[in-house]
């Protein structure tokens, strides 16, 4: 029986990737949805930043209970809930896009994204051992690259037919999550043979269960907190770029085409960086790769600001993509790190705890940076994010090199 399941492992990955990719439009298509949503609702810039923050907060808070349920009852139930939530979020925005309702719709939709993401990103670690990085990277890459493919169409459609576009996004995201709910399944602990390349066999599963840490034990380790701090900053500076890059481009006088291209390149950089970072981690080590990528993210943001201030429009666009390229490896690497360090038995809930870093990153990338823009200006705000990334990345890199 397992041979048939083994042959279908990549179907599980493909289904997870499609579901998380279309759910990811809440986050990665936001730069081109932000303006039309603001026009429909009359929301101010800070209010829209807070809507985005609320979506990220809901996304992160939903991941842990989704992982806890999945670890005990399997992936179907949480994915069905994700289906309902991603549909409600977009459909509600189409029907009632006023400012008070936006907070609700994007919180509900964000919760759906968090559930779908936690189920999807932890599926490869359960089925793969020798190709875990590749499979996880494929799912993580889909989270942003799907938006890269859709952004040009969404940008044209949402200006012409706002409600129809939002309903179409609701239908697409809901359908993909519904399919995933009935396709994805988890292996039985004793089902794999060592030669299969699957995640575990019966003996390995028994050993893992005996040594695995629950989330309560995990958070008592210093290694977790260093990784968590890095992940907070990875999320904070990346979400700042995602949420504000199109508006910042407009403030600098870039054309609409260039601003839209920046949103697409951000999604492309996010997706391609996951695979490149995963390959680099095989040689450099997982933790060191994550720390080094954060350090380089800071310098890329400095380049974005410099290019924009000097009027180098397409350099601005390219460097926005470079920023996300360096920012993204953590999302493909950390699920495996959590599984290896703390065991596969509780990997769903443990990575759900790690994902709460996105909550604090969302507060910084949305609300906090919106307030900073009002006080110190656009370029200075981006430079604050750059300084934070460089400082934390440098400290983490030193610590991880010394501990290796």
Tab-separated table of C-alpha atoms in Angstrom:
chain	number	residue	atom	x	y	z
A	1	UNK	CA	0.000	0.000	0.000
A	2	UNK	CA	2.796	2.420	0.827
A	3	UNK	CA	4.375	2.105	-2.629
A	4	UNK	CA	1.261	3.696	-4.094
A	5	UNK	CA	1.343	6.485	-1.525
A	6	UNK	CA	5.048	7.048	-2.107
A	7	UNK	CA	4.437	7.583	-5.814
A	8	UNK	CA	1.847	10.188	-4.895
A	9	UNK	CA	4.006	12.228	-2.543
A	10	UNK	CA	4.601	14.855	-5.198
A	11	UNK	CA	0.847	15.107	-5.713
A	12	UNK	CA	0.533	16.086	-2.079
A	13	UNK	CA	3.262	18.681	-2.580
A	14	UNK	CA	1.617	20.032	-5.748
A	15	UNK	CA	-1.761	20.302	-4.044
A	16	UNK	CA	-0.209	22.020	-1.025
A	17	UNK	CA	1.659	24.426	-3.307
A	18	UNK	CA	-1.459	25.380	-5.272
A	19	UNK	CA	-3.513	25.960	-2.123
A	20	UNK	CA	-0.886	28.063	-0.373
A	21	UNK	CA	-0.074	29.963	-3.568
A	22	UNK	CA	-3.615	31.206	-4.110
A	23	UNK	CA	-4.090	31.891	-0.395
A	24	UNK	CA	-0.827	33.841	-0.548
A	25	UNK	CA	-2.438	36.443	-2.816
A	26	UNK	CA	-3.777	38.026	0.377
A	27	UNK	CA	-0.192	38.953	1.174
A	28	UNK	CA	1.685	39.211	-2.114
A	29	UNK	CA	-1.041	40.777	-4.268
A	30	UNK	CA	-1.710	43.343	-1.527
A	31	UNK	CA	0.538	46.014	-3.128
A	32	UNK	CA	-1.757	46.226	-6.164
A	33	UNK	CA	-4.963	45.675	-4.177
A	34	UNK	CA	-4.096	48.335	-1.595
A	35	UNK	CA	-4.931	51.358	-3.749
A	36	UNK	CA	-8.276	50.103	-5.107
A	37	UNK	CA	-9.315	48.890	-1.648
A	38	UNK	CA	-8.460	52.319	-0.259
A	39	UNK	CA	-10.475	54.005	-2.998
A	40	UNK	CA	-13.492	51.791	-2.352
A	41	UNK	CA	-13.370	52.124	1.429
A	42	UNK	CA	-12.034	55.646	1.877
A	43	UNK	CA	-9.419	54.276	4.287
A	44	UNK	CA	-6.320	56.359	5.004
A	45	UNK	CA	-2.760	55.110	4.510
A	46	UNK	CA	-2.255	54.270	8.220
A	47	UNK	CA	-5.657	52.539	8.291
A	48	UNK	CA	-4.696	50.374	5.313
A	49	UNK	CA	-1.385	49.589	6.994
A	50	UNK	CA	-3.316	48.432	10.046
A	51	UNK	CA	-5.633	46.297	7.887
A	52	UNK	CA	-2.509	44.606	6.521
A	53	UNK	CA	-1.106	44.191	10.026
A	54	UNK	CA	-4.391	42.673	11.221
A	55	UNK	CA	-4.264	40.192	8.377
A	56	UNK	CA	-0.705	39.159	9.299
A	57	UNK	CA	-1.565	38.910	13.005
A	58	UNK	CA	-4.555	36.664	12.265
A	59	UNK	CA	-2.398	34.611	9.908
A	60	UNK	CA	0.182	33.908	12.593
A	61	UNK	CA	-2.265	33.281	15.432
A	62	UNK	CA	-4.165	30.723	13.342
A	63	UNK	CA	-1.064	28.678	12.489
A	64	UNK	CA	-0.514	27.149	15.924
A	65	UNK	CA	-4.017	25.741	16.503
A	66	UNK	CA	-4.012	24.513	12.889
A	67	UNK	CA	-0.742	22.670	13.519
A	68	UNK	CA	-1.996	21.255	16.826
A	69	UNK	CA	-5.141	19.892	15.171
A	70	UNK	CA	-3.220	18.558	12.182
A	71	UNK	CA	-0.691	16.725	14.409
A	72	UNK	CA	-3.548	14.885	16.135
A	73	UNK	CA	-6.334	14.551	13.578
A	74	UNK	CA	-4.729	14.979	10.180
A	75	UNK	CA	-4.750	17.799	7.593
A	76	UNK	CA	-8.333	17.622	6.278
A	77	UNK	CA	-10.181	19.454	9.046
A	78	UNK	CA	-7.876	22.499	9.190
A	79	UNK	CA	-7.805	22.769	5.399
A	80	UNK	CA	-11.613	22.780	5.258
A	81	UNK	CA	-11.621	25.635	7.757
A	82	UNK	CA	-8.999	27.435	5.647
A	83	UNK	CA	-11.251	27.044	2.605
A	84	UNK	CA	-14.140	28.743	4.369
A	85	UNK	CA	-11.993	31.580	5.713
A	86	UNK	CA	-10.185	32.522	2.490
A	87	UNK	CA	-13.521	32.676	0.682
A	88	UNK	CA	-15.148	34.841	3.360
A	89	UNK	CA	-12.264	37.324	3.404
A	90	UNK	CA	-12.261	38.145	-0.293
A	91	UNK	CA	-16.039	37.839	-0.752
A	92	UNK	CA	-16.690	40.137	2.212
A	93	UNK	CA	-14.305	42.721	0.787
A	94	UNK	CA	-16.176	42.570	-2.526
A	95	UNK	CA	-19.587	43.037	-0.935
A	96	UNK	CA	-18.840	45.456	1.934
A	97	UNK	CA	-15.465	47.194	1.416
A	98	UNK	CA	-15.932	49.916	4.052
A	99	UNK	CA	-13.110	50.591	6.499
A	100	UNK	CA	-14.593	48.951	9.631
A	101	UNK	CA	-15.513	45.801	7.706
A	102	UNK	CA	-12.069	45.591	6.102
A	103	UNK	CA	-10.501	44.819	9.467
A	104	UNK	CA	-12.866	41.858	9.845
A	105	UNK	CA	-12.607	40.534	6.292
A	106	UNK	CA	-8.823	40.585	6.175
A	107	UNK	CA	-8.539	39.129	9.676
A	108	UNK	CA	-10.746	36.202	8.651
A	109	UNK	CA	-8.936	35.805	5.333
A	110	UNK	CA	-5.575	36.071	7.059
A	111	UNK	CA	-6.546	33.295	9.462
A	112	UNK	CA	-7.349	31.139	6.452
A	113	UNK	CA	-3.942	31.909	4.955
A	114	UNK	CA	-2.215	30.954	8.205
A	115	UNK	CA	-4.039	27.641	8.425
A	116	UNK	CA	-3.379	26.759	4.776
A	117	UNK	CA	0.276	27.774	5.088
A	118	UNK	CA	0.965	25.719	8.218
A	119	UNK	CA	-0.624	22.602	6.730
A	120	UNK	CA	1.065	23.054	3.359
A	121	UNK	CA	4.579	23.913	4.533
A	122	UNK	CA	4.695	20.970	6.950
A	123	UNK	CA	3.496	18.399	4.430
A	124	UNK	CA	6.925	17.768	2.787
A	125	UNK	CA	8.665	17.173	6.142
A	126	UNK	CA	6.236	14.329	6.816
A	127	UNK	CA	6.745	12.580	3.478
A	128	UNK	CA	10.356	13.325	2.492
A	129	UNK	CA	13.744	12.694	4.011
A	130	UNK	CA	16.339	12.931	1.228
A	131	UNK	CA	14.466	15.578	-0.810
A	132	UNK	CA	12.861	17.471	2.035
A	133	UNK	CA	14.543	20.780	1.206
A	134	UNK	CA	13.496	20.623	-2.441
A	135	UNK	CA	9.907	19.707	-1.609
A	136	UNK	CA	9.576	22.320	1.137
A	137	UNK	CA	11.177	24.926	-1.113
A	138	UNK	CA	8.649	24.157	-3.853
A	139	UNK	CA	5.736	24.800	-1.497
A	140	UNK	CA	7.290	27.936	-0.029
A	141	UNK	CA	8.154	29.218	-3.513
A	142	UNK	CA	4.531	28.818	-4.616
A	143	UNK	CA	3.397	31.049	-1.744
A	144	UNK	CA	4.777	34.089	-3.576
A	145	UNK	CA	5.358	33.013	-7.189
A	146	UNK	CA	1.651	32.407	-7.731
A	147	UNK	CA	1.087	36.097	-7.015
A	148	UNK	CA	3.950	37.003	-9.356
A	149	UNK	CA	2.046	35.319	-12.173
A	150	UNK	CA	-1.298	36.849	-11.198
A	151	UNK	CA	-0.359	40.434	-10.251
A	152	UNK	CA	-0.458	41.915	-13.803
A	153	UNK	CA	-3.942	40.467	-14.371
A	154	UNK	CA	-5.207	41.408	-10.911
A	155	UNK	CA	-3.885	44.952	-11.330
A	156	UNK	CA	-5.805	45.467	-14.581
A	157	UNK	CA	-8.946	43.714	-13.401
A	158	UNK	CA	-9.316	45.269	-9.953
A	159	UNK	CA	-9.312	48.807	-11.358
A	160	UNK	CA	-11.956	47.937	-13.939
A	161	UNK	CA	-14.209	45.653	-11.857
A	162	UNK	CA	-13.379	45.692	-8.160
A	163	UNK	CA	-16.127	43.423	-6.804
A	164	UNK	CA	-15.838	40.886	-9.637
A	165	UNK	CA	-12.076	40.616	-9.144
A	166	UNK	CA	-12.368	40.066	-5.405
A	167	UNK	CA	-15.032	37.403	-5.918
A	168	UNK	CA	-12.833	35.682	-8.517
A	169	UNK	CA	-9.958	35.611	-6.022
A	170	UNK	CA	-12.332	34.172	-3.405
A	171	UNK	CA	-13.414	31.405	-5.770
A	172	UNK	CA	-9.866	30.526	-6.865
A	173	UNK	CA	-8.382	30.466	-3.354
A	174	UNK	CA	-11.341	28.526	-1.989
A	175	UNK	CA	-11.276	25.914	-4.748
A	176	UNK	CA	-7.545	25.280	-4.338
A	177	UNK	CA	-7.850	24.878	-0.564
A	178	UNK	CA	-10.852	22.583	-0.938
A	179	UNK	CA	-8.953	20.311	-3.325
A	180	UNK	CA	-5.999	20.227	-0.929
A	181	UNK	CA	-8.291	19.240	1.946
A	182	UNK	CA	-9.248	16.050	0.122
A	183	UNK	CA	-5.873	15.285	-1.491
A	184	UNK	CA	-3.278	15.862	1.243
A	185	UNK	CA	-2.827	13.125	3.812
A	186	UNK	CA	-0.149	12.198	6.326
A	187	UNK	CA	1.845	8.945	6.338
A	188	UNK	CA	1.221	6.364	9.006
A	189	UNK	CA	4.202	6.040	11.368
A	190	UNK	CA	5.021	2.478	10.377
A	191	UNK	CA	4.321	2.799	6.660
A	192	UNK	CA	7.696	3.804	5.233
A	193	UNK	CA	10.734	1.743	4.458
A	194	UNK	CA	14.235	3.240	4.914
A	195	UNK	CA	15.012	2.893	1.216
A	196	UNK	CA	11.957	4.819	0.119
A	197	UNK	CA	13.245	8.286	0.914
A	198	UNK	CA	10.077	8.989	2.864
A	199	UNK	CA	10.134	10.847	6.093
A	200	UNK	CA	10.183	7.980	8.543
A	201	UNK	CA	9.830	4.269	9.147
A	202	UNK	CA	8.333	2.597	12.192
A	203	UNK	CA	11.585	2.496	14.220
A	204	UNK	CA	12.566	6.015	13.294
A	205	UNK	CA	9.114	7.271	14.176
A	206	UNK	CA	9.337	5.575	17.569
A	207	UNK	CA	12.733	7.154	18.236
A	208	UNK	CA	11.469	10.546	17.130
A	209	UNK	CA	8.447	10.282	19.417
A	210	UNK	CA	10.732	9.479	22.334
A	211	UNK	CA	13.077	12.459	21.793
A	212	UNK	CA	10.787	15.066	20.235
A	213	UNK	CA	10.148	18.314	22.097
A	214	UNK	CA	6.716	19.798	22.513
A	215	UNK	CA	6.406	23.546	22.022
A	216	UNK	CA	6.690	24.099	25.782
A	217	UNK	CA	10.106	22.418	25.876
A	218	UNK	CA	11.205	24.055	22.628
A	219	UNK	CA	10.696	27.593	23.910
A	220	UNK	CA	12.978	26.867	26.865
A	221	UNK	CA	16.002	26.525	24.563
A	222	UNK	CA	18.264	29.471	23.670
A	223	UNK	CA	18.572	28.267	20.096
A	224	UNK	CA	14.851	28.713	19.565
A	225	UNK	CA	14.884	32.314	20.782
A	226	UNK	CA	17.768	33.333	18.547
A	227	UNK	CA	16.028	31.815	15.528
A	228	UNK	CA	12.801	33.465	16.619
A	229	UNK	CA	14.420	36.919	16.827
A	230	UNK	CA	15.881	36.495	13.355
A	231	UNK	CA	12.492	35.418	12.049
A	232	UNK	CA	10.782	38.459	13.582
A	233	UNK	CA	13.130	40.775	11.701
A	234	UNK	CA	12.968	38.703	8.494
A	235	UNK	CA	9.218	39.122	8.568
A	236	UNK	CA	9.228	42.757	9.676
A	237	UNK	CA	11.470	44.167	6.970
A	238	UNK	CA	10.026	41.908	4.286
A	239	UNK	CA	6.449	42.833	5.109
A	240	UNK	CA	7.432	46.504	5.100
A	241	UNK	CA	8.607	46.096	1.509
A	242	UNK	CA	5.559	44.057	0.465
A	243	UNK	CA	3.068	46.424	2.043
A	244	UNK	CA	4.653	49.693	0.957
A	245	UNK	CA	6.823	49.207	-2.118
A	246	UNK	CA	4.174	50.334	-4.639
A	247	UNK	CA	3.195	53.391	-2.599
A	248	UNK	CA	6.859	54.267	-1.988
A	249	UNK	CA	7.486	54.014	-5.735
A	250	UNK	CA	4.647	56.455	-6.333
A	251	UNK	CA	6.024	58.871	-3.731
A	252	UNK	CA	9.355	58.808	-5.557
A	253	UNK	CA	7.639	59.680	-8.839
A	254	UNK	CA	7.890	56.281	-10.527
A	255	UNK	CA	5.315	55.474	-13.182
A	256	UNK	CA	2.383	53.144	-12.572
A	257	UNK	CA	4.022	50.501	-14.779
A	258	UNK	CA	7.225	50.616	-12.751
A	259	UNK	CA	5.338	50.496	-9.460
A	260	UNK	CA	3.363	47.459	-10.615
A	261	UNK	CA	6.572	45.840	-11.842
A	262	UNK	CA	8.055	46.358	-8.376
A	263	UNK	CA	5.173	44.401	-6.841
A	264	UNK	CA	5.691	41.557	-9.331
A	265	UNK	CA	9.455	41.497	-8.854
A	266	UNK	CA	8.989	41.389	-5.071
A	267	UNK	CA	6.938	38.205	-5.456
A	268	UNK	CA	9.467	36.767	-7.930
A	269	UNK	CA	12.387	37.530	-5.620
A	270	UNK	CA	10.604	35.907	-2.697
A	271	UNK	CA	9.974	32.705	-4.627
A	272	UNK	CA	13.375	32.330	-6.281
A	273	UNK	CA	15.266	33.129	-3.085
A	274	UNK	CA	13.656	30.193	-1.299
A	275	UNK	CA	15.201	27.680	-3.703
A	276	UNK	CA	18.578	29.413	-3.874
A	277	UNK	CA	18.731	29.724	-0.099
A	278	UNK	CA	17.869	26.072	0.340
A	279	UNK	CA	20.724	25.071	-1.971
A	280	UNK	CA	23.132	27.384	-0.117
A	281	UNK	CA	22.091	25.956	3.245
A	282	UNK	CA	23.300	22.495	2.182
A	283	UNK	CA	26.845	23.901	2.057
A	284	UNK	CA	26.795	26.728	4.593
A	285	UNK	CA	24.467	25.262	7.190
A	286	UNK	CA	20.828	26.138	7.743
A	287	UNK	CA	21.126	28.649	10.588
A	288	UNK	CA	24.112	30.466	9.090
A	289	UNK	CA	22.351	30.781	5.740
A	290	UNK	CA	19.299	32.354	7.379
A	291	UNK	CA	21.458	34.825	9.352
A	292	UNK	CA	23.596	35.755	6.335
A	293	UNK	CA	20.528	36.264	4.152
A	294	UNK	CA	19.057	38.689	6.703
A	295	UNK	CA	22.342	40.633	6.796
A	296	UNK	CA	22.321	40.947	3.000
A	297	UNK	CA	18.646	41.942	3.038
A	298	UNK	CA	19.581	45.087	4.950
A	299	UNK	CA	22.105	46.180	2.342
A	300	UNK	CA	19.620	45.462	-0.448
A	301	UNK	CA	17.093	47.807	1.221
A	302	UNK	CA	19.777	50.501	1.361
A	303	UNK	CA	20.189	49.985	-2.384
A	304	UNK	CA	16.430	50.353	-2.921
A	305	UNK	CA	16.446	53.711	-1.144
A	306	UNK	CA	19.560	54.944	-2.951
A	307	UNK	CA	18.253	53.946	-6.380
A	308	UNK	CA	14.900	55.563	-5.732
A	309	UNK	CA	16.384	58.810	-4.447
A	310	UNK	CA	18.703	59.063	-7.465
A	311	UNK	CA	15.866	58.424	-9.920
A	312	UNK	CA	17.138	55.052	-11.162
A	313	UNK	CA	13.652	53.610	-11.616
A	314	UNK	CA	14.433	50.128	-12.894
A	315	UNK	CA	17.311	49.756	-10.441
A	316	UNK	CA	14.747	50.479	-7.720
A	317	UNK	CA	12.501	47.731	-9.123
A	318	UNK	CA	15.357	45.232	-9.412
A	319	UNK	CA	16.691	45.915	-5.928
A	320	UNK	CA	13.215	45.465	-4.451
A	321	UNK	CA	13.353	41.961	-5.914
A	322	UNK	CA	16.888	41.434	-4.578
A	323	UNK	CA	15.677	42.438	-1.124
A	324	UNK	CA	13.027	39.741	-1.183
A	325	UNK	CA	15.454	37.240	-2.705
A	326	UNK	CA	17.696	37.560	0.342
A	327	UNK	CA	14.782	37.780	2.766
A	328	UNK	CA	13.036	34.594	1.661
A	329	UNK	CA	15.403	31.650	2.438
A	330	UNK	CA	14.199	31.486	6.047
A	331	UNK	CA	10.769	30.301	4.896
A	332	UNK	CA	12.164	27.267	3.104
A	333	UNK	CA	14.843	26.471	5.681
A	334	UNK	CA	13.191	26.949	9.074
A	335	UNK	CA	10.488	24.255	8.736
A	336	UNK	CA	13.274	21.699	8.300
A	337	UNK	CA	15.335	23.211	11.116
A	338	UNK	CA	12.383	22.984	13.502
A	339	UNK	CA	11.755	19.382	12.455
A	340	UNK	CA	15.422	18.391	12.821
A	341	UNK	CA	16.078	20.239	16.085
A	342	UNK	CA	12.860	19.488	17.903
A	343	UNK	CA	11.495	16.372	16.192
A	344	UNK	CA	8.803	15.625	13.617
A	345	UNK	CA	6.196	14.438	16.101
A	346	UNK	CA	5.164	17.982	17.018
A	347	UNK	CA	6.476	19.726	13.920
A	348	UNK	CA	3.096	21.239	13.032
A	349	UNK	CA	2.533	22.983	16.333
A	350	UNK	CA	6.230	23.809	16.836
A	351	UNK	CA	6.469	25.584	13.499
A	352	UNK	CA	3.165	27.253	14.332
A	353	UNK	CA	4.899	28.742	17.384
A	354	UNK	CA	7.845	29.832	15.217
A	355	UNK	CA	5.406	31.497	12.829
A	356	UNK	CA	4.128	33.772	15.596
A	357	UNK	CA	7.264	35.778	14.781
A	358	UNK	CA	5.279	36.984	11.786
A	359	UNK	CA	2.834	38.644	14.184
A	360	UNK	CA	5.496	41.018	15.492
A	361	UNK	CA	6.887	41.414	11.997
A	362	UNK	CA	3.425	42.335	10.775
A	363	UNK	CA	3.057	44.995	13.452
A	364	UNK	CA	6.372	46.498	12.357
A	365	UNK	CA	5.854	46.106	8.601
A	366	UNK	CA	2.304	47.483	8.598
A	367	UNK	CA	1.252	49.764	11.453
A	368	UNK	CA	4.637	50.794	12.892
A	369	UNK	CA	6.182	51.706	9.554
A	370	UNK	CA	3.027	53.609	8.527
A	371	UNK	CA	3.446	55.760	11.637
A	372	UNK	CA	7.181	56.125	10.970
A	373	UNK	CA	6.448	57.332	7.445
A	374	UNK	CA	4.297	60.118	8.875
A	375	UNK	CA	7.030	61.150	11.320
A	376	UNK	CA	10.337	60.702	9.493
A	377	UNK	CA	9.430	60.093	5.831
A	378	UNK	CA	9.507	57.200	3.394
A	379	UNK	CA	13.226	56.824	2.768
A	380	UNK	CA	14.183	57.182	6.428
A	381	UNK	CA	11.628	54.506	7.368
A	382	UNK	CA	13.100	52.059	4.867
A	383	UNK	CA	16.585	52.812	6.215
A	384	UNK	CA	15.403	52.005	9.749
A	385	UNK	CA	14.332	48.600	8.458
A	386	UNK	CA	17.687	48.158	6.730
A	387	UNK	CA	19.636	48.982	9.907
A	388	UNK	CA	17.580	46.510	11.927
A	389	UNK	CA	18.192	43.723	9.408
A	390	UNK	CA	21.935	44.365	9.239
A	391	UNK	CA	22.352	44.516	13.021
A	392	UNK	CA	20.355	41.391	13.895
A	393	UNK	CA	21.714	39.432	10.935
A	394	UNK	CA	25.310	40.245	11.892
A	395	UNK	CA	24.823	39.198	15.520
A	396	UNK	CA	23.094	35.955	14.566
A	397	UNK	CA	25.753	35.147	11.966
A	398	UNK	CA	28.526	35.514	14.537
A	399	UNK	CA	26.687	33.348	17.052
A	400	UNK	CA	25.907	30.592	14.575
A	401	UNK	CA	29.469	30.527	13.195
A	402	UNK	CA	30.927	30.236	16.714
A	403	UNK	CA	28.520	27.472	17.685
A	404	UNK	CA	29.253	25.334	14.625
